[in-house]
XYZ file of N, CA and C in Angstrom:
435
model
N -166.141 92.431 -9.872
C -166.224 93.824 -10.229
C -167.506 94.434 -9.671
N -168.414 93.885 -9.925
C -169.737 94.039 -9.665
C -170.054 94.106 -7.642
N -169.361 93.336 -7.140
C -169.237 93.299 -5.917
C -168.485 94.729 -5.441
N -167.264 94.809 -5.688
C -166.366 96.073 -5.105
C -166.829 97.417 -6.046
N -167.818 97.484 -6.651
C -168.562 98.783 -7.575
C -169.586 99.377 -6.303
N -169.856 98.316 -5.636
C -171.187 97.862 -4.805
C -170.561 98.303 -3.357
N -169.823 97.854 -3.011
C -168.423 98.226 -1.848
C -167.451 98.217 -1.975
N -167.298 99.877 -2.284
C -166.002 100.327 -2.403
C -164.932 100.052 -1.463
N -165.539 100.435 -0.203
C -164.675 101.082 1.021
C -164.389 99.370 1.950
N -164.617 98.364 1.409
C -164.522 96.818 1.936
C -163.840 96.603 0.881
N -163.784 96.730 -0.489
C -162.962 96.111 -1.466
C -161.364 96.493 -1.239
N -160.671 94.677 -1.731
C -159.289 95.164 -1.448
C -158.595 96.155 -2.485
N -160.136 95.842 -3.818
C -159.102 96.306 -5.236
C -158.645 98.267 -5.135
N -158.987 98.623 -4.128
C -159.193 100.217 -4.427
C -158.168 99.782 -3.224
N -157.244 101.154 -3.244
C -156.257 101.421 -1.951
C -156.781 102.889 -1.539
N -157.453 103.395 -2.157
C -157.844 104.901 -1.515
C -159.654 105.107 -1.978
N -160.314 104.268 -1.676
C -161.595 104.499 -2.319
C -161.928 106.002 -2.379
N -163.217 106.664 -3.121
C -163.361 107.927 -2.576
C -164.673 107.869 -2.030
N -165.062 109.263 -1.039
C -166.042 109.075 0.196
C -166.850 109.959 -0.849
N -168.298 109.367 -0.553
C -169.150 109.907 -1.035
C -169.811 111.205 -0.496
N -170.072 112.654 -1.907
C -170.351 113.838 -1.437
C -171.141 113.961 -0.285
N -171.217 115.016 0.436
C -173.081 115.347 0.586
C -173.861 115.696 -0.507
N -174.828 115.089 -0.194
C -175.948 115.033 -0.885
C -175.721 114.608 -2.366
N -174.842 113.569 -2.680
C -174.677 113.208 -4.060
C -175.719 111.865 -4.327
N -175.755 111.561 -5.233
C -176.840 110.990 -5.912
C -175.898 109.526 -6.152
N -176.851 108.377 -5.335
C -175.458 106.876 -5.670
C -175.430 106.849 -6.836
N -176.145 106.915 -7.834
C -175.552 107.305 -9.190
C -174.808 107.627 -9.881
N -174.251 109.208 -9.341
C -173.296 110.100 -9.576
C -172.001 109.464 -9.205
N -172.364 108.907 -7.664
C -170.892 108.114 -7.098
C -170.541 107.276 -7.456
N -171.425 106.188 -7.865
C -171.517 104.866 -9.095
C -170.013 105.946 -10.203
N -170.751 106.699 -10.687
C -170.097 107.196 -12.257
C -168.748 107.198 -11.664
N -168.563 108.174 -10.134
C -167.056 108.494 -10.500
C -166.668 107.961 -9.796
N -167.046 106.449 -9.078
C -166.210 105.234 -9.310
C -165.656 104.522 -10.073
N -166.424 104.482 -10.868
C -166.416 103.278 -12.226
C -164.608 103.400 -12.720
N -164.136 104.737 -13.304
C -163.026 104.604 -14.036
C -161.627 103.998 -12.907
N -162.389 104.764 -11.488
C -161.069 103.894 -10.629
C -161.147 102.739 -10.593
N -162.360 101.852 -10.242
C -162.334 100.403 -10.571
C -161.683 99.889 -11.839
N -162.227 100.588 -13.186
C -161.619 100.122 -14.190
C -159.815 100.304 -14.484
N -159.178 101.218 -13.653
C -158.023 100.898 -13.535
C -157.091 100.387 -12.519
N -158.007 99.826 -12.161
C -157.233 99.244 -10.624
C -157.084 97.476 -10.831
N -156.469 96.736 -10.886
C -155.685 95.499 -11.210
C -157.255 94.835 -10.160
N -157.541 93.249 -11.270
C -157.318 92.934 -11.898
C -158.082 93.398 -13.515
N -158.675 94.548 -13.131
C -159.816 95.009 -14.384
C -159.020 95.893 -15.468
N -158.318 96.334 -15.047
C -157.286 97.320 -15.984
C -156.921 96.734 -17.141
N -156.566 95.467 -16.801
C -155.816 94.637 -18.412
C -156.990 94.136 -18.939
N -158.367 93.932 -18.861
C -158.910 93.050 -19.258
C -159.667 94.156 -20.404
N -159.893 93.140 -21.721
C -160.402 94.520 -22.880
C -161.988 94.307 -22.487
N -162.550 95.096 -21.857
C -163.823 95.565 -21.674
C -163.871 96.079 -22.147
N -165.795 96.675 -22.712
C -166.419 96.899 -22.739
C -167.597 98.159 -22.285
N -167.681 99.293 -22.492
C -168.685 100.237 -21.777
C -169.468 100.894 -22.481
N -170.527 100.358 -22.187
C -171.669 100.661 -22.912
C -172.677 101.733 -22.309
N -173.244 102.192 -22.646
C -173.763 103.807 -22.175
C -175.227 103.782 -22.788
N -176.007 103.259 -22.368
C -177.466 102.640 -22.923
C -178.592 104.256 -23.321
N -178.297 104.878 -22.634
C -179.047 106.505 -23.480
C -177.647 107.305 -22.762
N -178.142 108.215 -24.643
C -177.410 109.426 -24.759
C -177.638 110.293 -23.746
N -177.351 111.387 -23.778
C -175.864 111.903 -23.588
C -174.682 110.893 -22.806
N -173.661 110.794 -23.121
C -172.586 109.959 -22.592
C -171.797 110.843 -21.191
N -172.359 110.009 -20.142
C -171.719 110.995 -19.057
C -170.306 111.584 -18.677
N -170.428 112.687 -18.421
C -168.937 113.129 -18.141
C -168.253 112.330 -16.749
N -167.082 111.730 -16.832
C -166.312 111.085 -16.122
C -164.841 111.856 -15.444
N -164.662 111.805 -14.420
C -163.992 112.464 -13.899
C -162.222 112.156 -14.385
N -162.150 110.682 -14.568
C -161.208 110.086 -14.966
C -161.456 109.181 -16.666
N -160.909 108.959 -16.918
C -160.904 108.391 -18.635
C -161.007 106.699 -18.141
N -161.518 106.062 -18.810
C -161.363 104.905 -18.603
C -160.169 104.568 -19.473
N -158.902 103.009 -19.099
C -157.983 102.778 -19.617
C -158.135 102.855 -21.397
N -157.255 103.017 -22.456
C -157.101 104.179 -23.618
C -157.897 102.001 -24.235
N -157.110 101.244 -23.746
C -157.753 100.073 -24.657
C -159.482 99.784 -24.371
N -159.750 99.648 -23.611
C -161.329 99.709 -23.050
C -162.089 100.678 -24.022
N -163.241 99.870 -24.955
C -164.094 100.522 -25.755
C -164.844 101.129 -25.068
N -165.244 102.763 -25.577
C -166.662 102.961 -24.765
C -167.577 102.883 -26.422
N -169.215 102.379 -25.854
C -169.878 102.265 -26.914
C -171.448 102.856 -26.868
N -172.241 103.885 -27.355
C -173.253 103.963 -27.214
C -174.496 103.615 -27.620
N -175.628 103.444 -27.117
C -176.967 102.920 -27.396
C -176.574 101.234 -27.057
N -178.471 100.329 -27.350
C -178.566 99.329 -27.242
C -177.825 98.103 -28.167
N -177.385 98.531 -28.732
C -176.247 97.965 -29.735
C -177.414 96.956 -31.094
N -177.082 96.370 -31.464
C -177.194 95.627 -32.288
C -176.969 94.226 -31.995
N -178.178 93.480 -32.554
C -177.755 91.702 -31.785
C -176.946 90.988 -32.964
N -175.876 90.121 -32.102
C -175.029 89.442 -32.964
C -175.717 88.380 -33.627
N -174.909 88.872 -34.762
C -175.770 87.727 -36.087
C -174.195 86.299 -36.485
N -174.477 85.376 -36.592
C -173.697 84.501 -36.560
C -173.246 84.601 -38.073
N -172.071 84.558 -37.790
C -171.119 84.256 -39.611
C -170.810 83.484 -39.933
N -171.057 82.837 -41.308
C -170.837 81.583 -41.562
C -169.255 81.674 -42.047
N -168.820 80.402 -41.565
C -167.435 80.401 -42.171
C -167.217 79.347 -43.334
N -166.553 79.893 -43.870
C -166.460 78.810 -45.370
C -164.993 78.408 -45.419
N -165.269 77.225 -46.191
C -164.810 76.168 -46.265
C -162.925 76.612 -46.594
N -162.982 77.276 -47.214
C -161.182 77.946 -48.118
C -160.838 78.665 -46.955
N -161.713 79.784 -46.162
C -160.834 80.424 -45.291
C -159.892 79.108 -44.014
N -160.929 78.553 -43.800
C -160.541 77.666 -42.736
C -159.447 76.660 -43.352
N -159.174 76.261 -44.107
C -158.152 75.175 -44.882
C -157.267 76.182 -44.942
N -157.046 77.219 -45.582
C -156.163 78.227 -45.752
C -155.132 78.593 -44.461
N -156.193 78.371 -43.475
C -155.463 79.129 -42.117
C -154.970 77.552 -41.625
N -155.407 76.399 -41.589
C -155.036 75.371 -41.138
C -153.871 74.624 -41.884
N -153.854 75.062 -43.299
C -152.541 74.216 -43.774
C -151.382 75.280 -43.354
N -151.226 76.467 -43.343
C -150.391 77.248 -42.717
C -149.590 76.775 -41.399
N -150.472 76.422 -40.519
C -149.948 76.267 -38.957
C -149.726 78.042 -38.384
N -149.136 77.553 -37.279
C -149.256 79.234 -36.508
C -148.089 79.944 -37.226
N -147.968 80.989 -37.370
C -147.277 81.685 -38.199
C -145.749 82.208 -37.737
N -146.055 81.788 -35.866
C -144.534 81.833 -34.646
C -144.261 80.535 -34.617
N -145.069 79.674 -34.244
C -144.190 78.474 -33.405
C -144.171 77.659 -35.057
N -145.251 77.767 -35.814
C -144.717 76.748 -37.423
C -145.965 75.423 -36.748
N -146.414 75.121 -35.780
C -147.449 74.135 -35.559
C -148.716 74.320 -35.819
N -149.256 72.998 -36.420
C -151.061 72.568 -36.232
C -151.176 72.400 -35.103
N -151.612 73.090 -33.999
C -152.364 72.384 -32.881
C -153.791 72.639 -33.144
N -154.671 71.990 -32.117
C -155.613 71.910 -32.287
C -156.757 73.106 -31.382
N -155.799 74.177 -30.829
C -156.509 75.435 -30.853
C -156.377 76.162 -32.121
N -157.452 77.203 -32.537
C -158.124 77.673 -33.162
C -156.879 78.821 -33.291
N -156.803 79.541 -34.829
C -155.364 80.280 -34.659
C -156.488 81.816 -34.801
N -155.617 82.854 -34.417
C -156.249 84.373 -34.711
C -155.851 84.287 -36.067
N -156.698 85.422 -36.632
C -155.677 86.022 -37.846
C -155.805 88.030 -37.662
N -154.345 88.273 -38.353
C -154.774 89.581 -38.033
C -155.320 90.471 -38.717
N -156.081 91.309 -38.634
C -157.157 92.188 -38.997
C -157.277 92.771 -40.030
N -156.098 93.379 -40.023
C -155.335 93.894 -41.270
C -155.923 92.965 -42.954
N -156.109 94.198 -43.483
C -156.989 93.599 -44.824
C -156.021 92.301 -45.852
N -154.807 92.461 -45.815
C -154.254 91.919 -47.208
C -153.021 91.116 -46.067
N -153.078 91.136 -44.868
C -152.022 90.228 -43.861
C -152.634 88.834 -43.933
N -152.151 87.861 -43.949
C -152.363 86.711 -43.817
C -151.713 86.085 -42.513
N -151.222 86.678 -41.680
C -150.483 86.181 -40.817
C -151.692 85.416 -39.278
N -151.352 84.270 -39.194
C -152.172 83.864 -38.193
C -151.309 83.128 -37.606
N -151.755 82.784 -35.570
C -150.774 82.348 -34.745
C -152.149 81.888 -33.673
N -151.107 81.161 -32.745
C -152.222 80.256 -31.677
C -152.271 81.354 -30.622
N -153.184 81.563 -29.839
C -153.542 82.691 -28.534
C -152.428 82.857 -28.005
N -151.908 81.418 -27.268
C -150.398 81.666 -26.549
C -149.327 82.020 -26.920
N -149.245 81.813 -28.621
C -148.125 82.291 -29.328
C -148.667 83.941 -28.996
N -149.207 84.239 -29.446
C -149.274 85.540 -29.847
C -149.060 86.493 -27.945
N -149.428 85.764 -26.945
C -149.032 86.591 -25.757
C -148.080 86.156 -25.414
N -147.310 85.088 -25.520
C -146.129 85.466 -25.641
C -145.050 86.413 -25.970
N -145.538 86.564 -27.381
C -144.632 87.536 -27.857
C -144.749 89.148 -27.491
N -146.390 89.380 -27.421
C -146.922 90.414 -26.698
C -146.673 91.006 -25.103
N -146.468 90.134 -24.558
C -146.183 90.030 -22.619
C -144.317 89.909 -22.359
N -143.586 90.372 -23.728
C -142.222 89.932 -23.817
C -141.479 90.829 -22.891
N -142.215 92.569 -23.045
C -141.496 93.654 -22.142
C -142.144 93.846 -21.094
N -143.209 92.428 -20.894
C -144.036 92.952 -19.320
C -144.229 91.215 -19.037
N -142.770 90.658 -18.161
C -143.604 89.233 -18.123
C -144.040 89.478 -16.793
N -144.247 90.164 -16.195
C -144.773 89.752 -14.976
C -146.530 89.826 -14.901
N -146.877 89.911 -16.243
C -148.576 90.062 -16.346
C -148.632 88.976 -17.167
N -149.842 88.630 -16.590
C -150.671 87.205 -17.300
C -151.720 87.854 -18.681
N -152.382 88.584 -19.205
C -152.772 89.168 -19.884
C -151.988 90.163 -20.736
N -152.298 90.169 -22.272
C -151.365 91.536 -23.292
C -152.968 92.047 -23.360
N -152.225 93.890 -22.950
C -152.971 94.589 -23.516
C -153.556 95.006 -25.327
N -152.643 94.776 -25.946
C -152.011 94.850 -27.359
C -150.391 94.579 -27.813
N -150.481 94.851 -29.223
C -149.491 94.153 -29.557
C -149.992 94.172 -30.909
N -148.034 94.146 -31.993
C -148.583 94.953 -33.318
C -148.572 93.373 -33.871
N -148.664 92.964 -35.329
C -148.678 92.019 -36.395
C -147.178 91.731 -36.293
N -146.595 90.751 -35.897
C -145.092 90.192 -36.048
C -144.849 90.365 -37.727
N -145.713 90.664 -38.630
C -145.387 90.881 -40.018
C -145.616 92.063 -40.499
């Protein structure tokens, strides 16, 4: 990403790069690159991230894709959560909540306050990638419950 942000007009991921103004600022051209990169395959499906380190949040010519967070300021450093002992037994005597197995990847659970429903990564894009198999990545996808 970081490479074809850098060269546009050599990257295969853009089919129409755009030519930079007169007298525009690589900055400016940086900006109203960014959202075509971010929707141009393979960056489009992936849930990024955009962070905007001082306010004001710049105006963009194009929206970045609707799943892609935008987020402002230096954020906050991640603090580690302890996990206790009942949640984890809870989700492990269950098994995945699609296929009915213990394997020994780690299951999601979903977000949703009072759902208990949890499943293994692949279960869950599976079922997610059902009306799009020709992509290796789900954008989203609701609670099978």
């Amino acid at each position: 990403f970081e490479w074809a942000w850098q060269h546009p007009n050599s990257s295969r991921r853009l089919l129409a790069p755009p030519t930079r103004r007169p007298r525009e600022q690589p900055i400016s051209f940086a900006l109203r690159l960014l959202p075509r990169l971010l929707r141009a395959p393979p960056w489009s499906r992936l849930p990024l991230k955009i962070r905007w380190l001082r306010p004001p949040r710049p105006a963009l010519e194009l929206a970045p894709p609707t799943h892609m967070v935008e987020e402002e300021g230096a954020g906050l450093p991640r603090l580690k959560r302890k996990k206790g002992r009942s949640q984890d037994l809870e989700v492990e005597d269950c098994g995945c909540g699609l296929c009915g197995e213990a394997q020994a990847t780690p299951l999601l659970r979903c977000p949703r306050p009072h759902c208990d429903m949890a499943a293994h990564p692949p279960c869950l894009a599976r079922l997610f990638l059902a009306p799009e198999p020709q992509q290796l990545l789900p954008v989203g996808g609701a609670c099978p419950r």
